Amino acid sequence: MSGAWQAARLVIERDLRLAFRNRAQLLHPLLFFAIVTTLFPLALSPEPSRLRDVAPGVLWVAALLASLLAIEFLFRDDAQDGTLEQYALSGQSLTWLLFAKTLSHWLLTGLPLALMSPVAAYGLGVAVEAVPGIIASITLGTIALSLLGAVTAGLTLGIRRGGAMLSLLTLPLAVPLLIFGAQATARAIAGEPVAGPMYLLAAFVVLGLTLAPLAAAAAVRISLE
Amino acid sequence: MLRGLSFAVDGGEYLEVTGPNGAGKTSLLRTLIGLVHAESGRITWNGRPILEDARAYHSQLAWLGHESPLKADLTAAENLAFGIGIRRRIDAVAVATALDEVGAQGFSDRPVRTLSAGQRRRVALAGVLLAGVPLWVLDEPATHLDADGQALVGRLVERQIVAGGIVVAAVHAPLPVVEAGTRRLGLSSK
């Protein structure tokens, strides 16, 4: 078993090191998120009460699209340089290695987005009390998105320039996350209990954790044929 | 694409697969390692179908494809430490020794993006060595390599079969390996 843990640790460590050597790719989704959330007050109205009303939607649509930008890179480089092939032939479980890869992807994209969301929310006139709820909902939402993205990115690997296909495939499946995530955020901002939508987000995360790595491994295997 | 093929390779043998472009050399190798499923027929390793326990089979083989599976932003040594590390525990000394053996000691600390295609191939070959497995499946192992590098591939293959291992390689030009352990499989494009 220690071999599997060691392998997962190396997969994550490699991805983190690569990301820090190539920071542009890492910063791109974050920059996108920051730009979109700051453009809304400029385009809509600087009036805090109106901004507060649209804040959940703005935060969630921006986070969703920023995650989508990042999902394209989840397996692409590894598929091109033959690393995925080596993963599939490593004697380790491909499901497990892809799970580790998805985790490192979330650490590099979802987690920074979740940590940045309070700043964006503050810019939209949201009160400090809502911050825990916003961070929690974006954290759960981005974990679920990374897991979903692992499946759709795996499925579109075999397609040349599969970027558009990836969006078409991922966005409809991400709609439930958007609905419940935005609802959790709206409730947090209004000072209402957030447990209901948050439990549903957590349920999506559990569903993703159990099924997504298996589906991603199956999809990647097909793309390697 | 491929039909009517039947062969067995024993420990201590080197199987050289040749044939014109498009004859199916790469397809054959990818089928042998279980990445591509054969439409009919069977492939066995130690008498058992390879897909019965694919992970056990894969832990016994090293695959080197057309592309050298290296990350451009990592150094040669880092690439091997991560790439082989997921297969088995290795330390920096083992990595350095392997890089030494393929003549890559001079550029082991340079990012792979700064290396030439031939230098990358040497690093990838060091990975095959480091895997420490009985079966090597190599697709054009000597591609991009100079005369010295091709001789190196020949030496590595020879050492592997002398140690009782198996090497299956698709090549354009025959590798400089002693005839004794070599068998040839010619594919035709008809």
Coordinates of C-alpha atoms in Angstrom, one line a residue:
Chain A
M1 CA 0.0 0.0 0.0
S2 CA 2.9 2.4 0.8
G3 CA 3.8 2.2 -2.9
A4 CA 0.4 3.7 -3.9
W5 CA 0.7 6.5 -1.4
Q6 CA 4.2 7.2 -2.5
A7 CA 3.0 7.3 -6.2
A8 CA 0.2 9.7 -5.4
R9 CA 2.6 11.9 -3.5
L10 CA 4.9 12.0 -6.4
V11 CA 2.2 12.8 -8.9
I12 CA 1.0 15.7 -6.8
E13 CA 4.5 17.0 -6.1
R14 CA 5.4 16.9 -9.8
D15 CA 2.2 18.8 -10.7
L16 CA 2.8 21.4 -8.1
R17 CA 6.4 21.9 -9.1
L18 CA 5.5 22.2 -12.8
A19 CA 2.8 24.7 -12.0
F20 CA 5.2 26.9 -10.1
R21 CA 7.8 26.7 -12.9
N22 CA 5.0 27.8 -15.4
R23 CA 3.1 30.4 -13.4
A24 CA 1.2 32.0 -16.3
Q25 CA -1.0 28.9 -16.6
L26 CA -1.6 28.9 -12.9
L27 CA -2.5 32.6 -12.7
H28 CA -4.7 32.7 -15.8
P29 CA -8.0 31.4 -14.2
L30 CA -7.4 33.5 -11.1
L31 CA -6.9 36.6 -13.1
F32 CA -10.0 35.8 -15.1
F33 CA -12.0 35.5 -11.9
A34 CA -10.7 38.7 -10.5
I35 CA -11.3 40.6 -13.7
V36 CA -14.9 39.4 -14.2
T37 CA -15.9 40.1 -10.6
T38 CA -14.4 43.6 -10.8
L39 CA -16.0 44.4 -14.1
F40 CA -19.6 43.9 -12.8
P41 CA -19.6 46.9 -10.5
L42 CA -18.3 49.0 -13.3
A43 CA -20.9 47.8 -15.8
L44 CA -23.9 47.4 -13.5
S45 CA -24.0 50.1 -10.9
P46 CA -21.7 51.0 -8.0
E47 CA -24.7 50.9 -5.6
P48 CA -24.0 48.4 -2.8
S49 CA -27.5 47.1 -2.4
R50 CA -27.8 46.2 -6.1
L51 CA -24.4 44.6 -6.2
R52 CA -25.2 42.5 -3.1
D53 CA -28.2 41.2 -4.9
V54 CA -26.2 40.0 -7.9
A55 CA -23.1 39.0 -6.0
P56 CA -24.0 35.2 -5.6
G57 CA -24.6 34.9 -9.3
V58 CA -21.5 36.9 -10.3
L59 CA -19.2 35.0 -7.9
W60 CA -20.5 31.6 -9.1
V61 CA -20.6 32.2 -12.8
A62 CA -17.1 33.7 -12.6
A63 CA -15.8 30.8 -10.5
L64 CA -17.4 28.2 -12.8
L65 CA -16.0 29.8 -16.0
A66 CA -12.6 30.2 -14.4
S67 CA -12.6 26.5 -13.4
L68 CA -13.6 25.5 -16.9
L69 CA -10.6 27.4 -18.3
A70 CA -8.4 25.4 -16.0
I71 CA -10.0 22.0 -16.7
E72 CA -8.7 22.1 -20.3
F73 CA -5.2 21.8 -19.0
L74 CA -6.0 19.0 -16.6
F75 CA -4.7 16.1 -18.7
R76 CA -3.7 17.8 -22.0
D77 CA 0.0 18.2 -21.4
D78 CA 0.3 14.7 -19.9
A79 CA -1.5 13.2 -22.8
Q80 CA 0.7 15.0 -25.4
D81 CA 4.1 14.1 -23.9
G82 CA 3.2 10.4 -23.1
T83 CA 3.0 10.8 -19.3
L84 CA -0.5 9.5 -19.2
E85 CA 0.6 6.4 -21.1
Q86 CA 3.3 5.9 -18.5
Y87 CA 0.8 6.3 -15.8
A88 CA -1.4 3.7 -17.4
L89 CA 1.6 1.3 -17.6
S90 CA 3.1 2.0 -14.2
G91 CA 1.7 -1.0 -12.5
Q92 CA -0.2 1.4 -10.2
S93 CA -3.9 1.9 -10.3
L94 CA -4.7 4.5 -13.0
T95 CA -7.8 5.4 -11.1
W96 CA -5.7 6.3 -8.1
L97 CA -3.1 8.2 -10.0
L98 CA -5.8 10.3 -11.8
F99 CA -7.4 10.9 -8.5
A100 CA -4.1 12.3 -7.2
K101 CA -3.8 14.4 -10.4
T102 CA -7.3 15.8 -9.9
L103 CA -6.5 16.6 -6.3
S104 CA -3.4 18.6 -7.4
H105 CA -5.5 20.3 -10.0
W106 CA -7.9 21.4 -7.4
L107 CA -5.1 22.6 -5.1
L108 CA -3.8 24.7 -8.0
T109 CA -7.1 26.2 -9.3
G110 CA -10.1 25.6 -7.0
L111 CA -8.4 26.3 -3.7
P112 CA -6.9 29.7 -4.8
L113 CA -10.4 30.6 -6.2
A114 CA -12.0 29.8 -2.9
L115 CA -9.4 31.8 -1.0
M116 CA -9.8 34.7 -3.4
S117 CA -13.6 34.7 -3.3
P118 CA -13.9 36.8 -0.1
V119 CA -11.9 39.5 -1.7
A120 CA -14.1 39.5 -4.7
A121 CA -17.2 39.3 -2.5
Y122 CA -16.0 42.4 -0.5
G123 CA -15.7 44.2 -3.8
L124 CA -19.3 43.4 -4.4
G125 CA -20.4 45.0 -1.1
V126 CA -20.9 41.7 0.8
A127 CA -20.7 41.8 4.6
V128 CA -17.9 40.1 6.4
E129 CA -20.3 37.7 8.2
A130 CA -21.0 36.0 4.8
V131 CA -17.4 35.1 4.2
P132 CA -17.3 31.6 5.8
G133 CA -20.4 30.6 3.9
I134 CA -18.9 31.9 0.6
I135 CA -15.6 30.1 1.1
A136 CA -17.3 26.9 2.1
S137 CA -19.6 26.9 -0.9
I138 CA -16.9 27.8 -3.4
T139 CA -14.6 25.2 -1.9
L140 CA -17.2 22.4 -2.3
G141 CA -18.2 23.6 -5.7
T142 CA -14.7 23.7 -7.1
I143 CA -13.9 20.2 -5.7
A144 CA -17.0 18.9 -7.5
L145 CA -16.0 20.8 -10.6
S146 CA -12.5 19.4 -10.6
L147 CA -13.9 15.9 -10.3
L148 CA -16.4 16.4 -13.0
G149 CA -13.7 18.0 -15.1
A150 CA -11.5 15.0 -14.8
V151 CA -14.2 12.9 -16.4
T152 CA -15.1 15.3 -19.2
A153 CA -11.4 16.2 -19.9
G154 CA -10.7 12.5 -20.1
L155 CA -13.5 12.0 -22.5
T156 CA -12.4 14.8 -24.8
L157 CA -8.7 13.8 -24.9
G158 CA -9.0 11.9 -28.1
I159 CA -10.6 14.9 -29.9
R160 CA -8.3 17.3 -31.7
R161 CA -8.9 20.8 -30.3
G162 CA -11.5 19.5 -27.9
G163 CA -11.8 22.7 -26.0
A164 CA -15.3 23.6 -27.3
M165 CA -16.4 20.1 -26.9
L166 CA -15.2 20.1 -23.3
S167 CA -17.2 23.2 -22.5
L168 CA -20.3 21.7 -24.1
L169 CA -19.9 18.6 -22.2
T170 CA -19.0 20.1 -18.8
L171 CA -21.3 23.1 -18.5
P172 CA -24.7 21.3 -18.6
L173 CA -23.4 18.9 -16.0
A174 CA -22.2 21.8 -13.8
V175 CA -25.6 23.5 -13.8
P176 CA -26.8 21.8 -10.5
L177 CA -23.6 23.0 -8.9
L178 CA -24.2 26.5 -10.1
I179 CA -27.8 26.5 -8.8
F180 CA -27.0 25.1 -5.3
G181 CA -23.7 27.0 -5.0
A182 CA -25.3 30.3 -5.9
Q183 CA -28.2 29.5 -3.5
A184 CA -25.8 28.7 -0.6
T185 CA -23.9 32.0 -1.3
A186 CA -27.1 34.0 -1.5
R187 CA -28.3 32.6 1.8
A188 CA -24.9 33.3 3.4
I189 CA -25.1 36.9 2.2
A190 CA -28.7 37.3 3.4
G191 CA -27.7 35.9 6.8
E192 CA -30.0 32.9 6.4
P193 CA -29.0 29.2 7.3
V194 CA -27.0 27.7 4.5
A195 CA -27.1 24.0 5.5
G196 CA -29.6 22.9 2.9
P197 CA -27.8 23.8 -0.3
M198 CA -24.4 23.2 1.3
Y199 CA -25.4 19.5 2.1
L200 CA -26.4 19.1 -1.6
L201 CA -23.0 20.5 -2.7
A202 CA -21.3 18.1 -0.3
A203 CA -23.4 15.3 -1.8
F204 CA -22.1 16.1 -5.2
V205 CA -18.6 16.1 -3.9
V206 CA -19.1 12.6 -2.4
L207 CA -20.7 11.4 -5.6
G208 CA -17.7 12.8 -7.5
L209 CA -15.1 11.3 -5.2
T210 CA -16.6 7.8 -5.5
L211 CA -17.3 7.8 -9.3
A212 CA -15.3 10.4 -11.1
P213 CA -11.8 8.9 -10.8
L214 CA -13.2 5.5 -12.1
A215 CA -14.9 7.2 -15.0
A216 CA -11.9 9.4 -15.7
A217 CA -9.6 6.3 -15.8
A218 CA -11.9 4.5 -18.2
A219 CA -12.1 7.6 -20.4
V220 CA -8.3 8.0 -20.4
R221 CA -7.8 4.3 -21.3
I222 CA -10.1 4.7 -24.3
S223 CA -8.1 7.8 -25.4
L224 CA -4.9 5.8 -25.2
E225 CA -6.1 3.1 -27.6
Chain B
M1 CA -4.5 -4.0 -39.5
L2 CA -2.3 -6.9 -38.4
R3 CA -3.3 -10.4 -39.0
G4 CA -1.9 -13.9 -38.9
L5 CA 0.8 -13.1 -36.3
S6 CA 2.0 -15.6 -33.9
F7 CA 5.3 -15.6 -32.0
A8 CA 6.8 -16.1 -28.6
V9 CA 9.8 -14.4 -27.1
D10 CA 11.8 -16.1 -24.3
G11 CA 14.0 -14.6 -21.6
G12 CA 17.4 -13.7 -23.1
E13 CA 16.0 -12.8 -26.5
Y14 CA 15.8 -9.6 -28.5
L15 CA 12.9 -9.4 -31.0
E16 CA 13.5 -6.8 -33.7
V17 CA 10.4 -5.7 -35.4
T18 CA 10.9 -4.2 -38.8
G19 CA 8.7 -3.1 -41.7
P20 CA 7.9 -0.1 -43.9
N21 CA 6.1 2.9 -42.5
G22 CA 2.5 2.1 -41.8
A23 CA 3.1 -1.6 -41.6
G24 CA 1.8 -1.6 -38.0
K25 CA 5.0 -1.8 -35.9
T26 CA 3.8 0.7 -33.3
S27 CA 0.3 -0.9 -33.3
L28 CA 1.8 -4.3 -32.6
L29 CA 3.9 -2.9 -29.7
R30 CA 1.0 -1.1 -28.2
T31 CA -1.1 -4.2 -28.4
L32 CA 1.7 -6.2 -26.8
I33 CA 1.7 -3.9 -23.8
G34 CA -2.1 -3.9 -23.5
L35 CA -2.8 -0.3 -24.4
V36 CA -4.6 -1.4 -27.5
H37 CA -6.9 -4.4 -27.4
A38 CA -6.5 -7.1 -30.0
E39 CA -9.7 -7.8 -31.9
S40 CA -9.0 -11.5 -31.8
G41 CA -6.4 -13.8 -30.6
R42 CA -4.5 -13.7 -27.3
I43 CA -1.4 -12.4 -25.7
T44 CA 0.1 -14.1 -22.7
W45 CA 2.9 -13.3 -20.3
N46 CA 4.3 -16.3 -18.4
G47 CA 1.4 -18.3 -19.7
R48 CA -1.4 -16.0 -18.5
P49 CA -3.4 -13.6 -20.6
I50 CA -1.9 -10.1 -20.1
L51 CA -5.3 -8.4 -19.3
E52 CA -6.1 -11.0 -16.6
D53 CA -3.9 -9.0 -14.2
A54 CA -2.9 -6.0 -16.3
R55 CA -1.3 -4.1 -13.3
A56 CA 1.0 -7.1 -12.4
Y57 CA 2.0 -7.4 -16.1
H58 CA 2.6 -3.6 -16.4
S59 CA 4.8 -3.6 -13.4
Q60 CA 7.0 -6.1 -15.3
L61 CA 7.5 -4.0 -18.4
A62 CA 9.0 -0.7 -19.5
W63 CA 7.6 1.1 -22.5
L64 CA 9.3 3.8 -24.5
G65 CA 7.1 5.3 -27.2
H66 CA 7.9 7.6 -30.1
E67 CA 7.9 10.6 -27.8
S68 CA 10.2 10.7 -24.9
P69 CA 7.8 11.0 -21.9
L70 CA 9.6 14.0 -20.3
K71 CA 8.3 17.3 -18.8
A72 CA 10.0 20.2 -20.5
D73 CA 10.0 22.3 -17.3
L74 CA 11.7 19.7 -15.1
T75 CA 15.3 18.7 -15.2
A76 CA 16.4 15.4 -16.5
A77 CA 17.0 14.1 -13.0
E78 CA 13.7 15.4 -11.7
N79 CA 11.9 13.8 -14.6
L80 CA 13.3 10.4 -13.8
A81 CA 12.8 10.8 -10.0
F82 CA 9.1 11.5 -10.6
G83 CA 8.5 9.2 -13.6
I84 CA 10.2 6.1 -12.2
G85 CA 9.4 7.0 -8.6
I86 CA 5.7 6.1 -9.2
R87 CA 6.7 2.6 -10.2
R88 CA 9.2 1.9 -7.5
R89 CA 11.3 3.5 -4.8
I90 CA 14.5 5.0 -6.2
D91 CA 17.0 7.4 -4.8
A92 CA 19.1 10.2 -6.3
V93 CA 22.2 7.9 -6.5
A94 CA 20.3 5.4 -8.7
V95 CA 19.1 8.3 -10.9
A96 CA 22.6 9.7 -11.3
T97 CA 24.0 6.3 -12.1
A98 CA 21.5 5.6 -14.8
L99 CA 22.0 9.1 -16.3
D100 CA 25.7 8.3 -16.2
E101 CA 25.3 5.1 -18.1
V102 CA 23.5 6.8 -21.0
G103 CA 26.0 9.6 -21.2
A104 CA 23.7 12.2 -19.8
Q105 CA 25.6 13.1 -16.7
G106 CA 26.7 16.4 -18.3
F107 CA 23.1 17.8 -18.6
S108 CA 21.2 16.0 -15.8
D109 CA 20.5 19.3 -14.0
R110 CA 19.3 21.2 -17.1
P111 CA 15.6 21.7 -17.8
V112 CA 14.6 19.2 -20.5
R113 CA 13.3 22.1 -22.7
T114 CA 17.0 23.1 -23.3
L115 CA 18.0 19.6 -24.4
S116 CA 18.2 18.4 -28.0
A117 CA 15.9 15.6 -29.2
G118 CA 18.8 13.2 -29.0
Q119 CA 19.7 14.2 -25.4
R120 CA 16.1 13.7 -24.4
R121 CA 16.1 10.3 -25.9
R122 CA 19.1 9.4 -23.8
V123 CA 17.3 10.6 -20.7
A124 CA 14.3 8.5 -21.6
L125 CA 16.5 5.5 -22.1
A126 CA 17.9 6.1 -18.6
G127 CA 14.2 5.8 -17.4
V128 CA 13.9 2.4 -19.1
L129 CA 17.1 1.3 -17.3
L130 CA 15.9 2.6 -14.0
A131 CA 12.6 0.8 -14.2
G132 CA 14.5 -2.4 -13.5
V133 CA 12.0 -4.7 -15.2
P134 CA 12.4 -7.9 -17.3
L135 CA 10.5 -6.8 -20.4
W136 CA 11.4 -3.7 -22.4
V137 CA 9.1 -2.7 -25.3
L138 CA 10.8 0.1 -27.3
D139 CA 9.4 2.0 -30.3
E140 CA 12.3 3.4 -32.4
P141 CA 14.6 3.6 -29.4
A142 CA 17.5 5.0 -31.4
T143 CA 15.5 7.7 -33.1
H144 CA 17.3 11.2 -33.0
L145 CA 20.5 9.5 -31.7
D146 CA 23.9 9.9 -33.2
A147 CA 26.2 6.9 -34.0
D148 CA 27.5 6.8 -30.5
G149 CA 24.0 6.9 -29.1
Q150 CA 22.9 4.0 -31.4
A151 CA 25.8 1.9 -30.2
L152 CA 24.7 2.8 -26.7
V153 CA 21.2 1.4 -27.4
G154 CA 22.8 -1.7 -28.8
R155 CA 24.9 -2.1 -25.6
L156 CA 21.9 -1.6 -23.3
V157 CA 19.7 -4.1 -25.2
E158 CA 22.6 -6.6 -25.1
R159 CA 23.0 -6.2 -21.4
Q160 CA 19.3 -6.6 -20.8
I161 CA 19.1 -9.9 -22.7
V162 CA 22.4 -11.2 -21.2
A163 CA 20.8 -10.6 -17.8
G164 CA 17.9 -12.9 -18.9
G165 CA 15.5 -10.0 -19.8
I166 CA 13.4 -9.6 -23.0
V167 CA 13.6 -6.7 -25.4
V168 CA 11.0 -6.1 -28.1
A169 CA 11.9 -3.1 -30.3
A170 CA 10.5 -1.6 -33.5
V171 CA 13.3 -0.2 -35.6
H172 CA 14.1 1.2 -39.0
A173 CA 17.8 0.3 -39.0
P174 CA 18.9 -2.8 -37.2
L175 CA 20.4 -2.2 -33.8
P176 CA 24.0 -3.2 -33.3
V177 CA 23.2 -6.2 -31.1
V178 CA 25.1 -9.6 -31.3
E179 CA 23.2 -12.0 -33.5
A180 CA 23.1 -14.8 -31.0
G181 CA 20.1 -13.6 -29.1
T182 CA 18.4 -11.6 -31.9
R183 CA 15.3 -12.7 -33.7
R184 CA 13.6 -10.7 -36.4
L185 CA 10.0 -10.1 -37.2
G186 CA 9.3 -8.4 -40.5
L187 CA 5.9 -6.9 -41.1
S188 CA 4.7 -6.1 -44.6
S189 CA 2.2 -3.5 -45.4
K190 CA 0.1 -5.7 -47.7

